[in-house]
CSV table of C-alpha atoms (C1' of nucleotides) in Angstrom, one decimal:
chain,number,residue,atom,x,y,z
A,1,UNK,CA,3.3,-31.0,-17.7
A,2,UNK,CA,3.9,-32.0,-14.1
A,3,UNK,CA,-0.1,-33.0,-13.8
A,4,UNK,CA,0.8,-35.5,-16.2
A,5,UNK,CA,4.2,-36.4,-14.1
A,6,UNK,CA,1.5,-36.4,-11.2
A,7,UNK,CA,-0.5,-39.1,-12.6
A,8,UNK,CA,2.5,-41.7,-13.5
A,9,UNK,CA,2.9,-40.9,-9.8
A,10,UNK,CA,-0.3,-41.6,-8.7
A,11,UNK,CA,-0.9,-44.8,-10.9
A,12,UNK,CA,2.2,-46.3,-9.8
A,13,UNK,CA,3.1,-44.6,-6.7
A,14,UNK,CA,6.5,-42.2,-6.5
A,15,UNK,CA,8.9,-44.9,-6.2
A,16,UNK,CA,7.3,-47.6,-8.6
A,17,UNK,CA,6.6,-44.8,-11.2
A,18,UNK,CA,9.5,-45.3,-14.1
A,19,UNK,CA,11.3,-42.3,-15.9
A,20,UNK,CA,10.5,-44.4,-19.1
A,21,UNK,CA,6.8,-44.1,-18.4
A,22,UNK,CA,6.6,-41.0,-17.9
A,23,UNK,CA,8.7,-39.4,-21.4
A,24,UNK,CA,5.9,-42.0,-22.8
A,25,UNK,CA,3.0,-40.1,-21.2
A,26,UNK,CA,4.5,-37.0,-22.3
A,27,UNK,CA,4.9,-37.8,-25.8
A,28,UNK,CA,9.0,-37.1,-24.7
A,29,UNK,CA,12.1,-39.3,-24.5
A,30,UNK,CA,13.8,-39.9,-21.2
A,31,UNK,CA,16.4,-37.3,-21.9
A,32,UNK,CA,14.4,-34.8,-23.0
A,33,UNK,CA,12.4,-35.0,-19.7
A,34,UNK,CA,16.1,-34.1,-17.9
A,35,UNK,CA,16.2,-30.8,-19.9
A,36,UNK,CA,13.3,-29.6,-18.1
A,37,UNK,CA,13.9,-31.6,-14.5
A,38,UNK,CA,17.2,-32.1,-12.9
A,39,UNK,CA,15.6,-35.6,-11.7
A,40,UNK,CA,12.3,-37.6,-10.0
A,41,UNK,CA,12.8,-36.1,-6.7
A,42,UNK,CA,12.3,-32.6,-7.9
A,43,UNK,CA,9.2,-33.0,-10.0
A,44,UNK,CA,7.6,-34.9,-6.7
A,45,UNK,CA,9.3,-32.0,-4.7
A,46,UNK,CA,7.3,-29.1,-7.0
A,47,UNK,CA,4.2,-31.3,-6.8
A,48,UNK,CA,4.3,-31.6,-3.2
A,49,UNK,CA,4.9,-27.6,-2.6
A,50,UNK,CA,2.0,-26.8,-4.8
A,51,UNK,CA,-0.5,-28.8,-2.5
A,52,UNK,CA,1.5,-28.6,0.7
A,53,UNK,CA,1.5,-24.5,-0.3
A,54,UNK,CA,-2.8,-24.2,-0.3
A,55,UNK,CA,-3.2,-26.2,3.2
A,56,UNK,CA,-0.9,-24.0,4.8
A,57,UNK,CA,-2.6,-21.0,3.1
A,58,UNK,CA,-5.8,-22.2,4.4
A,59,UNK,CA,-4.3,-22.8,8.0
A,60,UNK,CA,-2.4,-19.3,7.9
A,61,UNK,CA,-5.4,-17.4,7.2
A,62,UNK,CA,-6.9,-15.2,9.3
A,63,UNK,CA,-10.4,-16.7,9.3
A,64,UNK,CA,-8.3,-19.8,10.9
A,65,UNK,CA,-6.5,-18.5,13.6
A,66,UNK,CA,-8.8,-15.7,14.8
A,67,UNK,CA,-12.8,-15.8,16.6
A,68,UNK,CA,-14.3,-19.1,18.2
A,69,UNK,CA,-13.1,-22.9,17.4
A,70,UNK,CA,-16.3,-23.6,16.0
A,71,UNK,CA,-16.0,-20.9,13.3
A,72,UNK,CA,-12.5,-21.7,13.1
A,73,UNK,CA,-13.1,-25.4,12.4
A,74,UNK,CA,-15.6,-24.8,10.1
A,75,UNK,CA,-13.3,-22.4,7.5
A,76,UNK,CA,-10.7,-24.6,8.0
A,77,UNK,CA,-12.6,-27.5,6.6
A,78,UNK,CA,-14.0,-26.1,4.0
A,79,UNK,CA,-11.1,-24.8,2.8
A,80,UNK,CA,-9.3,-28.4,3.0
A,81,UNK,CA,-12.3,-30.0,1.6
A,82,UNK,CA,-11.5,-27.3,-1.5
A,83,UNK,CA,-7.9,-28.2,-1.8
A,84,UNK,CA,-9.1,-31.8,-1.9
A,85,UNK,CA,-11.1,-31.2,-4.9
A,86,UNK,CA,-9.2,-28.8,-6.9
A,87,UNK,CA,-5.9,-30.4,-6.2
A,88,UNK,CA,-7.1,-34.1,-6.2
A,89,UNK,CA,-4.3,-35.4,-7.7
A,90,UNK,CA,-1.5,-33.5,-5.9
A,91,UNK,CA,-3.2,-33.8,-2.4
A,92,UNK,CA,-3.3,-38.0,-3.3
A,93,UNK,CA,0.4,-37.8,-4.3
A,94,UNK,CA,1.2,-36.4,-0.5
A,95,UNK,CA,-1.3,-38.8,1.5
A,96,UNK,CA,0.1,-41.9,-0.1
A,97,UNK,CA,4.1,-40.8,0.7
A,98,UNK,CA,6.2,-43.6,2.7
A,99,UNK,CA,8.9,-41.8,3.6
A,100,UNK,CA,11.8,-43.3,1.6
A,101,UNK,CA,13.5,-40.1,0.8
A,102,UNK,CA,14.6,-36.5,2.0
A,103,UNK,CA,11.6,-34.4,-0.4
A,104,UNK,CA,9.2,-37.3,1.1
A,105,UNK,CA,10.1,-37.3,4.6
A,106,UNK,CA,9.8,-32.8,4.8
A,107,UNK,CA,7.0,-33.1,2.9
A,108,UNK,CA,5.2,-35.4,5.6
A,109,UNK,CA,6.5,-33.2,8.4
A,110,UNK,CA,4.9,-30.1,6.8
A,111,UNK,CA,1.8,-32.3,6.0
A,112,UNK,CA,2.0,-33.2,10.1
A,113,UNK,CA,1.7,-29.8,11.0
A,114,UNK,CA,-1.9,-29.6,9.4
A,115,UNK,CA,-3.0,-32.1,12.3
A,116,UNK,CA,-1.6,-30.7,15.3
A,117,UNK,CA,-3.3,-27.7,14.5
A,118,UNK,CA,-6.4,-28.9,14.2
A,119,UNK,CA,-6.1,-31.1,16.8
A,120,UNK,CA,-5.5,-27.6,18.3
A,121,UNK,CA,-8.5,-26.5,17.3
A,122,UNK,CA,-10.6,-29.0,18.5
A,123,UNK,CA,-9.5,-28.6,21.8
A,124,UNK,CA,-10.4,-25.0,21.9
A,125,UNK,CA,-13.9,-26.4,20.6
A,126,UNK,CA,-13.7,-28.8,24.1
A,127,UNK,CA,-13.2,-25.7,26.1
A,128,UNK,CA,-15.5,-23.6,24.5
A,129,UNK,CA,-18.3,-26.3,24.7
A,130,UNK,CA,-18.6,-26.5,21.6
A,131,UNK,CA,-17.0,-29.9,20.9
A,132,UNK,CA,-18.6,-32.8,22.9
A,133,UNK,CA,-17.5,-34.3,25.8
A,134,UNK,CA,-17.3,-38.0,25.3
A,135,UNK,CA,-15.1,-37.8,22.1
A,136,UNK,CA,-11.0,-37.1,22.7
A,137,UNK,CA,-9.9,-33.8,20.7
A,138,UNK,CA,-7.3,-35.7,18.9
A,139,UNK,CA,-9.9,-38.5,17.8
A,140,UNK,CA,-12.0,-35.6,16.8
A,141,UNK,CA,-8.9,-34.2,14.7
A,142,UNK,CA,-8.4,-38.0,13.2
A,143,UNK,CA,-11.8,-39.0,12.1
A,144,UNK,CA,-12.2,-35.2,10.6
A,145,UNK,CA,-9.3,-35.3,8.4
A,146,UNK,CA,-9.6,-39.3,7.4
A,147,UNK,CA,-12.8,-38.2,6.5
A,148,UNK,CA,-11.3,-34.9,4.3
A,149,UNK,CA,-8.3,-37.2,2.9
A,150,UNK,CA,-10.9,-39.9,1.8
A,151,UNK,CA,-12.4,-37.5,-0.6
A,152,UNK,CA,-9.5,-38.3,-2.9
A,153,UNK,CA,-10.5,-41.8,-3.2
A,154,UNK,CA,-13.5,-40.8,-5.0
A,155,UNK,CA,-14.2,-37.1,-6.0
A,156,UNK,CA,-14.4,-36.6,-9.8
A,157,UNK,CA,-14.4,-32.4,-11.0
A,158,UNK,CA,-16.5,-33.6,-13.5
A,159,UNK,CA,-19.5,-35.0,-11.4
A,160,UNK,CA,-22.6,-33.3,-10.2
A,161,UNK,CA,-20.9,-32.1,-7.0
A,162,UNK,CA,-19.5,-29.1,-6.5
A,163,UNK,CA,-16.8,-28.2,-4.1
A,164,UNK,CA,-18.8,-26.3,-1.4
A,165,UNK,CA,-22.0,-28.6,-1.3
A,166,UNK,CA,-19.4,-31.0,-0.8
A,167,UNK,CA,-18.2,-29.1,2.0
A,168,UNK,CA,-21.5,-28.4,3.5
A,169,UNK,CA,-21.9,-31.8,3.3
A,170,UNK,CA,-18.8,-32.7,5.4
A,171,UNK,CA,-19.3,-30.2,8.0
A,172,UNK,CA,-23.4,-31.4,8.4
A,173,UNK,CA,-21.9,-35.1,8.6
A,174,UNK,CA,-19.3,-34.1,11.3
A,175,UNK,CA,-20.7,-32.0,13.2
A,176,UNK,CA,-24.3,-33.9,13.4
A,177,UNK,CA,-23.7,-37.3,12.6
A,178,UNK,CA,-26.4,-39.1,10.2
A,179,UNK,CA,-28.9,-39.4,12.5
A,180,UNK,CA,-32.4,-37.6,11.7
A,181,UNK,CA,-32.9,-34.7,13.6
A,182,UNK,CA,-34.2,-35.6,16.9
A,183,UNK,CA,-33.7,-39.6,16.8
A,184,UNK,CA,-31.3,-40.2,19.8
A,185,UNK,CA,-27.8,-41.6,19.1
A,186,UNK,CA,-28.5,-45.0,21.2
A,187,UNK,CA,-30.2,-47.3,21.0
B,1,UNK,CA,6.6,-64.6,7.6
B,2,UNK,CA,3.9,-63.5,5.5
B,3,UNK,CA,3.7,-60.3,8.2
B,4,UNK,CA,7.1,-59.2,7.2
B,5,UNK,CA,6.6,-59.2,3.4
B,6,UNK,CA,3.1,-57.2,3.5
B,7,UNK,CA,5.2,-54.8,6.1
B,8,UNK,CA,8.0,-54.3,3.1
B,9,UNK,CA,4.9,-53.7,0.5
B,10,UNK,CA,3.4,-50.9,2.5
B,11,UNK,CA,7.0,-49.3,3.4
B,12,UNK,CA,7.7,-49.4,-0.5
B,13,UNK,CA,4.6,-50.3,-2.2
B,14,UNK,CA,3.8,-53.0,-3.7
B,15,UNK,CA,6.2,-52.2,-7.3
B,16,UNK,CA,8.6,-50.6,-5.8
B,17,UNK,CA,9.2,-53.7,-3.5
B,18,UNK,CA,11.8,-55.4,-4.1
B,19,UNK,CA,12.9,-59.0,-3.6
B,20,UNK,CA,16.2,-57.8,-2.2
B,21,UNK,CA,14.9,-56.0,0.3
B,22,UNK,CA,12.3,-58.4,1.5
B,23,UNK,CA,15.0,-61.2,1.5
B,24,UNK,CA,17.1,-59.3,3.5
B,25,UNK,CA,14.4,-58.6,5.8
B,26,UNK,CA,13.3,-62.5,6.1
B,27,UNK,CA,17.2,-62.8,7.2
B,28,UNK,CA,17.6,-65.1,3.9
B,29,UNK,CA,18.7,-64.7,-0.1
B,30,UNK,CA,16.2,-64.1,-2.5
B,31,UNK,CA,16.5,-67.5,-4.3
B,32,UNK,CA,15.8,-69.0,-0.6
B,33,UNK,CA,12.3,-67.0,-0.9
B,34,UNK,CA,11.3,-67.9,-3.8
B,35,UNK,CA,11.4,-71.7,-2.4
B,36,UNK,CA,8.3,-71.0,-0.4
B,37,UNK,CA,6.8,-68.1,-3.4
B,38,UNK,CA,6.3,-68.8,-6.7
B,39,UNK,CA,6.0,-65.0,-7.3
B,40,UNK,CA,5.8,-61.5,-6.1
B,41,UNK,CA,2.0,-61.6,-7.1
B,42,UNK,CA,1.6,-64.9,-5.1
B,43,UNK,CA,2.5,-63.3,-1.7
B,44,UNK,CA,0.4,-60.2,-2.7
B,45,UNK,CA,-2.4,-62.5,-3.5
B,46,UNK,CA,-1.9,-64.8,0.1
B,47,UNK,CA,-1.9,-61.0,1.9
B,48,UNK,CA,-5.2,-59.4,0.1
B,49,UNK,CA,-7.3,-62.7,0.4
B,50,UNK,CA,-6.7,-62.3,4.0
B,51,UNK,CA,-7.9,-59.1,5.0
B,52,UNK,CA,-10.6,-59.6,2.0
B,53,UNK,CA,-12.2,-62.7,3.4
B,54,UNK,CA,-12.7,-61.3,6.9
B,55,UNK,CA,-14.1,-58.3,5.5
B,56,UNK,CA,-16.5,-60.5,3.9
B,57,UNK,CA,-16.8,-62.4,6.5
B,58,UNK,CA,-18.4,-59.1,8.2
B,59,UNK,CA,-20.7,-58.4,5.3
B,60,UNK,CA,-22.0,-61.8,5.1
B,61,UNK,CA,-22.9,-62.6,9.1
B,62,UNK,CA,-26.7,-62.7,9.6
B,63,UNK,CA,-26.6,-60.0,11.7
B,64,UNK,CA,-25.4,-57.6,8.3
B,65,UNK,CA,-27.9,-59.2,6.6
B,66,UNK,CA,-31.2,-59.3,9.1
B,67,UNK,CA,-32.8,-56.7,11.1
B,68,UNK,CA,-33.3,-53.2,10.9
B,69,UNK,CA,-31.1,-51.2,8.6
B,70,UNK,CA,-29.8,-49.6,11.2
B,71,UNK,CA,-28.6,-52.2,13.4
B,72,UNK,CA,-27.0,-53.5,10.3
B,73,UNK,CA,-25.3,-50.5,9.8
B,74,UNK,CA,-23.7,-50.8,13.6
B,75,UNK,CA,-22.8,-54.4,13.3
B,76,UNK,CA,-20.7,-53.9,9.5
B,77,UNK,CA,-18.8,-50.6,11.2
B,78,UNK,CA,-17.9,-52.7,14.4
B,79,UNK,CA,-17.1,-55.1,11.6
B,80,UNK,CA,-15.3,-53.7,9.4
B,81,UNK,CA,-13.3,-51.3,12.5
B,82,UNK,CA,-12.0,-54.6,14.1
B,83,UNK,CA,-10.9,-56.0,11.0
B,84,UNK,CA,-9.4,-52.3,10.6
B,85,UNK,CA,-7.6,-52.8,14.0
B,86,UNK,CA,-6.3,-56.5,13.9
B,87,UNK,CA,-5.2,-56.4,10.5
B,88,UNK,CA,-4.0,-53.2,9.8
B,89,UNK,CA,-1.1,-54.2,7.7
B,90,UNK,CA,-3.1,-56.0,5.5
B,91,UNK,CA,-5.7,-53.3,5.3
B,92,UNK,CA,-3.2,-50.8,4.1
B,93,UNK,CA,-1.9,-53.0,1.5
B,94,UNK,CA,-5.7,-53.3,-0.1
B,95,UNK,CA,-6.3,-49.6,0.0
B,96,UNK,CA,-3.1,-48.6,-1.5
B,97,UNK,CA,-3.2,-50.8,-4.7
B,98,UNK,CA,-3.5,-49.2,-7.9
B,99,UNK,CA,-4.9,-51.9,-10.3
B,100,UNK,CA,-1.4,-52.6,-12.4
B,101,UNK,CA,-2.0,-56.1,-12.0
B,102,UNK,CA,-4.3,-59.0,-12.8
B,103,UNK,CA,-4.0,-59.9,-8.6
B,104,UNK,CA,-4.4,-56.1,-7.8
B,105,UNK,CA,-7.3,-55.5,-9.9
B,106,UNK,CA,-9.3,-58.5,-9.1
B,107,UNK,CA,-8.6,-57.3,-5.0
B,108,UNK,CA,-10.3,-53.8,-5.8
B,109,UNK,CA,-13.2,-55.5,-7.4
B,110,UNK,CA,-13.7,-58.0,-4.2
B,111,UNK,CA,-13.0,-54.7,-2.1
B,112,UNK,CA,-15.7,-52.4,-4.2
B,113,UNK,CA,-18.2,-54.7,-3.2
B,114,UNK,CA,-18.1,-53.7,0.1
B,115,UNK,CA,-18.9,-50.0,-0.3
B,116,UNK,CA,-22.1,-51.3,-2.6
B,117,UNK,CA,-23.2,-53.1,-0.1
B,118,UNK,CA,-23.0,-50.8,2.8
B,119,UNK,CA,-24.5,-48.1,0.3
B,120,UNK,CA,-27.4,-50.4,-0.4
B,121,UNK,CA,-28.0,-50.7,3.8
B,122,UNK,CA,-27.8,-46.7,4.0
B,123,UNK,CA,-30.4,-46.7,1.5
B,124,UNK,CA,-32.7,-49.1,3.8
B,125,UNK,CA,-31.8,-46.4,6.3
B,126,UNK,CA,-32.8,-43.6,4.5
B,127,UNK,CA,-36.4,-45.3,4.1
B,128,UNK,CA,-36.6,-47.3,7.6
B,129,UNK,CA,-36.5,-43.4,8.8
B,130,UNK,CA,-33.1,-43.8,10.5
B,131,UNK,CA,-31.0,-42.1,7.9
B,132,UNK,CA,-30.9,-38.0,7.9
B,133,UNK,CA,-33.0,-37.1,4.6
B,134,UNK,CA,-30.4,-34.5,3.6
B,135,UNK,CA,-27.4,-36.6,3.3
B,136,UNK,CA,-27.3,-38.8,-0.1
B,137,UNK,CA,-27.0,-42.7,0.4
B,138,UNK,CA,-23.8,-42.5,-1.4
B,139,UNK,CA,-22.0,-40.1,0.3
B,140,UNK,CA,-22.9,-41.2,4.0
B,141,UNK,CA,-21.5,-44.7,2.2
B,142,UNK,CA,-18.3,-42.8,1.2
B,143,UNK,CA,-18.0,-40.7,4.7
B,144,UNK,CA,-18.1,-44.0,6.5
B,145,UNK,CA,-15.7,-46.0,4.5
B,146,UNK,CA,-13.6,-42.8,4.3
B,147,UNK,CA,-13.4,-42.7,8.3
B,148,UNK,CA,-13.1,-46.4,8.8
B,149,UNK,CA,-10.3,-46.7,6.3
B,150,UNK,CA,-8.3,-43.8,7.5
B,151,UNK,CA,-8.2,-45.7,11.2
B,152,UNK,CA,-4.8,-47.8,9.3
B,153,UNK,CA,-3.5,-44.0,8.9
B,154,UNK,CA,-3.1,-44.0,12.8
B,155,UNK,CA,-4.0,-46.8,15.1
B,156,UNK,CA,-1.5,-48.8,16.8
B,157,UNK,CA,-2.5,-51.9,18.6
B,158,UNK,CA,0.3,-51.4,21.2
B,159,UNK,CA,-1.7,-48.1,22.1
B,160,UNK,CA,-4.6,-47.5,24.6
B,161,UNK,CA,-7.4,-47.8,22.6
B,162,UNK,CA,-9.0,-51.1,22.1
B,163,UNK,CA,-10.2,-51.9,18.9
B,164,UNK,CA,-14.1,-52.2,20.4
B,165,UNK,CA,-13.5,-48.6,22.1
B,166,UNK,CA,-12.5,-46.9,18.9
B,167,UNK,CA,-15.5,-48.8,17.0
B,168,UNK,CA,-17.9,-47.4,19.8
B,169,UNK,CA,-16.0,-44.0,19.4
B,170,UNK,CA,-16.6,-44.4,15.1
B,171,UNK,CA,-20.2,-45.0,16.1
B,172,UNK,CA,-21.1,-42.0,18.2
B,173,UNK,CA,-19.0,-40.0,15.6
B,174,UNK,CA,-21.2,-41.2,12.7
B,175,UNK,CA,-24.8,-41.2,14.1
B,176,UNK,CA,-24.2,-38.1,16.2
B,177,UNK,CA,-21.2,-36.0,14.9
B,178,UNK,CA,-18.6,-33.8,17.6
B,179,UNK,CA,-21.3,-31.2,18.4
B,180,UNK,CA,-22.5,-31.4,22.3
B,181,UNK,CA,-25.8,-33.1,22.6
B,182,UNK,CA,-28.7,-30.6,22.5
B,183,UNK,CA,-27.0,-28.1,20.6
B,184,UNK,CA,-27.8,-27.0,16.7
B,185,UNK,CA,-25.9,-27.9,13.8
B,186,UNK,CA,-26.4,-24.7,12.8
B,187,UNK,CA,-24.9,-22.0,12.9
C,1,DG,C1',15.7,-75.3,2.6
C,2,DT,C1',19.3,-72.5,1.7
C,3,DC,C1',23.2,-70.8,-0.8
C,4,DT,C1',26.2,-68.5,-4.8
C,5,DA,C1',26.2,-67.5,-9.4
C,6,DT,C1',23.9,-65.9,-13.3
C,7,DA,C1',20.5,-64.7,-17.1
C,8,DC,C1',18.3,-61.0,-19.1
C,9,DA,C1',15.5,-56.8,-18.8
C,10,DA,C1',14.7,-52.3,-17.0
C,11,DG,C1',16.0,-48.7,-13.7
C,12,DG,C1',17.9,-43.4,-13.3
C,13,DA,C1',20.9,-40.6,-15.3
C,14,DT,C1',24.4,-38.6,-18.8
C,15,DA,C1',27.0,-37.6,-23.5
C,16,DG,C1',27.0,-35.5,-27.4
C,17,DA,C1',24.8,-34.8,-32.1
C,18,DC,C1',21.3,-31.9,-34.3
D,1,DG,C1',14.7,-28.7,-26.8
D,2,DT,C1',14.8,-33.0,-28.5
D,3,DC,C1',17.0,-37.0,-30.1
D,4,DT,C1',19.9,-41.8,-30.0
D,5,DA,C1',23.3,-44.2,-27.7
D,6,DT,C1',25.2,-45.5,-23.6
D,7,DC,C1',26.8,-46.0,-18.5
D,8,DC,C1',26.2,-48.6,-14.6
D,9,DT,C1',23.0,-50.4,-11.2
D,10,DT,C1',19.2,-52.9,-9.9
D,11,DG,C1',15.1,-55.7,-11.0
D,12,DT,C1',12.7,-60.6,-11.2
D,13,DA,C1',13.6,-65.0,-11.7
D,14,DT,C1',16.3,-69.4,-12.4
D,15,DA,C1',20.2,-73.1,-12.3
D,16,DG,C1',22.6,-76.1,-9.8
D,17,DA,C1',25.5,-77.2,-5.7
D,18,DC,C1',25.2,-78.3,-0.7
DNA sequence: GTCTATACAAGGATAGAC
DNA sequence: GTCTATCCTTGTATAGAC
C-alpha cells in the first residue's frame, strides 16, 4: 500500500502529488485513505524511515566502522549501492526532498549524516594512503555518492543486473577510473 | 526575472509551484505575471530550452564530434560540467521533471539524447582501446552522467572551486578513479 | 504594466451513514 | 473499512479599471 503511495510521490513529487490521486491508484476513495493514514506527511514520514532506516543500518555496522578506510569504503558502498536497488523508489522519494516541511527537513538531516561519514571515511583513506593525493576527501565523498544516488535514475529490478555486479561495478569505476589498465590518465 | 521563477520551481517543483508564490517573489500580483507569461508551461518551456540548447551546444561542437573518442569524451564532460556550473538552476529544473506535461516530456526526450550520444562515444572508446574492457559502454555512460549531474546537488559558484577545476577534478576521477597512482584495484 | 476582484476547479481533511 | 457529501482553502487564469 504505501509502495503505491510512493509512486504518486515519485511521479509527481511529495508536494505536487494529490490525495485524489492517490485513493485512485489505490482503487480507494479519499476518505478511506484517512482510515489508514492520519494525513500526507505521515505516509512520506513511514516511507522516508524505511530507507533512511537501511543506510543507517549499513553505516552502523560493524564492517563500517571497524579495520582500514579502504575496506571500510568498500562495505559501505556496496551496501548503499544495495539499498539503491532494493529500495529504488523509497531512496528516489528522499533524494528529490526540498525541504518544505518538518518530516522533509529531519529526513534530510538524517540523510546528511550519510555524507559526513563518508566524507569521514575518505579521509582516513587520505591518511592511510589509500586515497589519492590530488583529489579533496570531501570531493571524493561527492562524486561517490552522486555516483550511488544516480543509480536511481535508471536501475530496473527486472533487468539483467544484479545488485552486487552492480556494486562491483561501482567500486571498479571509482576506485580505478575507466581507463585500461596501464594507459596513463593524461594525456 | 526568468532566474527567480526557475528558483521557485526547484524550491517546490515544478506542480507544486504556485503562481502566488512566484508573484510574491517577483515583488508583483499574479495577474501582473501573467502580462509577460502566457502560462506556467511557457516559463518552464523559456527555462529547459536554455540549459537544453547549451548542452547541445556541447554535443554538437566539432571537437565532440572529431578526433579520437577519447578526446571527445574529455571535451563533452568539460562541456557538459561548465554548463553544470553556470547554469545550475536550470540544470536542476531538467533533471527533476517527471514527464506530466507535453513541455516536460518533450525536455526529457531532448535531454535523453545526450546520454545516447555520449554512450555511442564510450563505445568508440571501448574499440579505439581507451575504454577499460570490463566496464559496459552503457554503464560508464550512466556513471558519468550520474557524476556530472549530481555536481547541481552541491556546487555553489560563490565557492572556491572554479567550474574548469572541478571539470579537471571530474576528469581525473573518471579516467583514473581515488586509488593512489601505482597501486591495484584490487584487493 | 500593474492592480483588485472574480470565475471555477481542485486541494487536504472531516462528518456521519452503512 | 469504506462510502458520499461537505468544509474551507488554494489553484490557474481572466476581466476590467488605472
Amino acid at each position: 500500500m504505501l509502495d503505491i503511495i510512493v509512486e504518486v510521490f515519485n511521479d509527481h513529487g511529495y508536494e505536487a502529488a494529490t490525495l485524489e490521486l492517490i485513493a485512485k491508484r489505490l482503487g480507494l476513495s479519499k476518505s478511506a485513505v484517512y482510515h489508514h493514514f492520519t494525513s500526507k506527511a505521515e505516509m512520506l514520514e513511514l516511507a522516508l524511515d524505511q530507507v533512511l532506516g537501511a543506510l543507517e543500518a549499513v553505516f552502523e555496522a560493524p564492517e563500517a566502522l571497524e579495520g582500514s578506510a579502504l575496506e571500510r569504503t568498500r562495505f559501505v558502498v556496496r551496501g548503499a549501492v544495495r539499498v539503491a536497488c532494493e529500495q529504488r523508489s523509497r531512496l528516489t522519494l528522499l533524494l528529490r526532498l526540498r525541504g518544505n516541511s518538518e518530516v522533509e527537513l529531519q529526513a534530510m538531516q538524517r540523510r546528511r549524516a550519510f555524507d559526513a561519514r563518508l566524507r569521514r571515511i575518505f579521509e582516513l583513506s587520505l591518511e592511510e594512503g589509500t586515497l589519492r593525493f590530488d583529489i579533496d576527501p570531501g570531493l571524493a565523498e561527492r562524486f561517490t555518492f552522486g555516483l550511488i544516488n544516480s543509480i536511481v535514475e535508471w536501475y530496473r529490478p527486472e533487468g539483467d543486473l544484479r545488485p552486487d555486479q552492480l556494486a562491483e561495478a561501482v567500486l571498479l569505476f571509482m576506485r580505478g577510473g575507466l581507463r585500461p589498465e596501464g594507459m596513463a590518465i593524461l594525456p
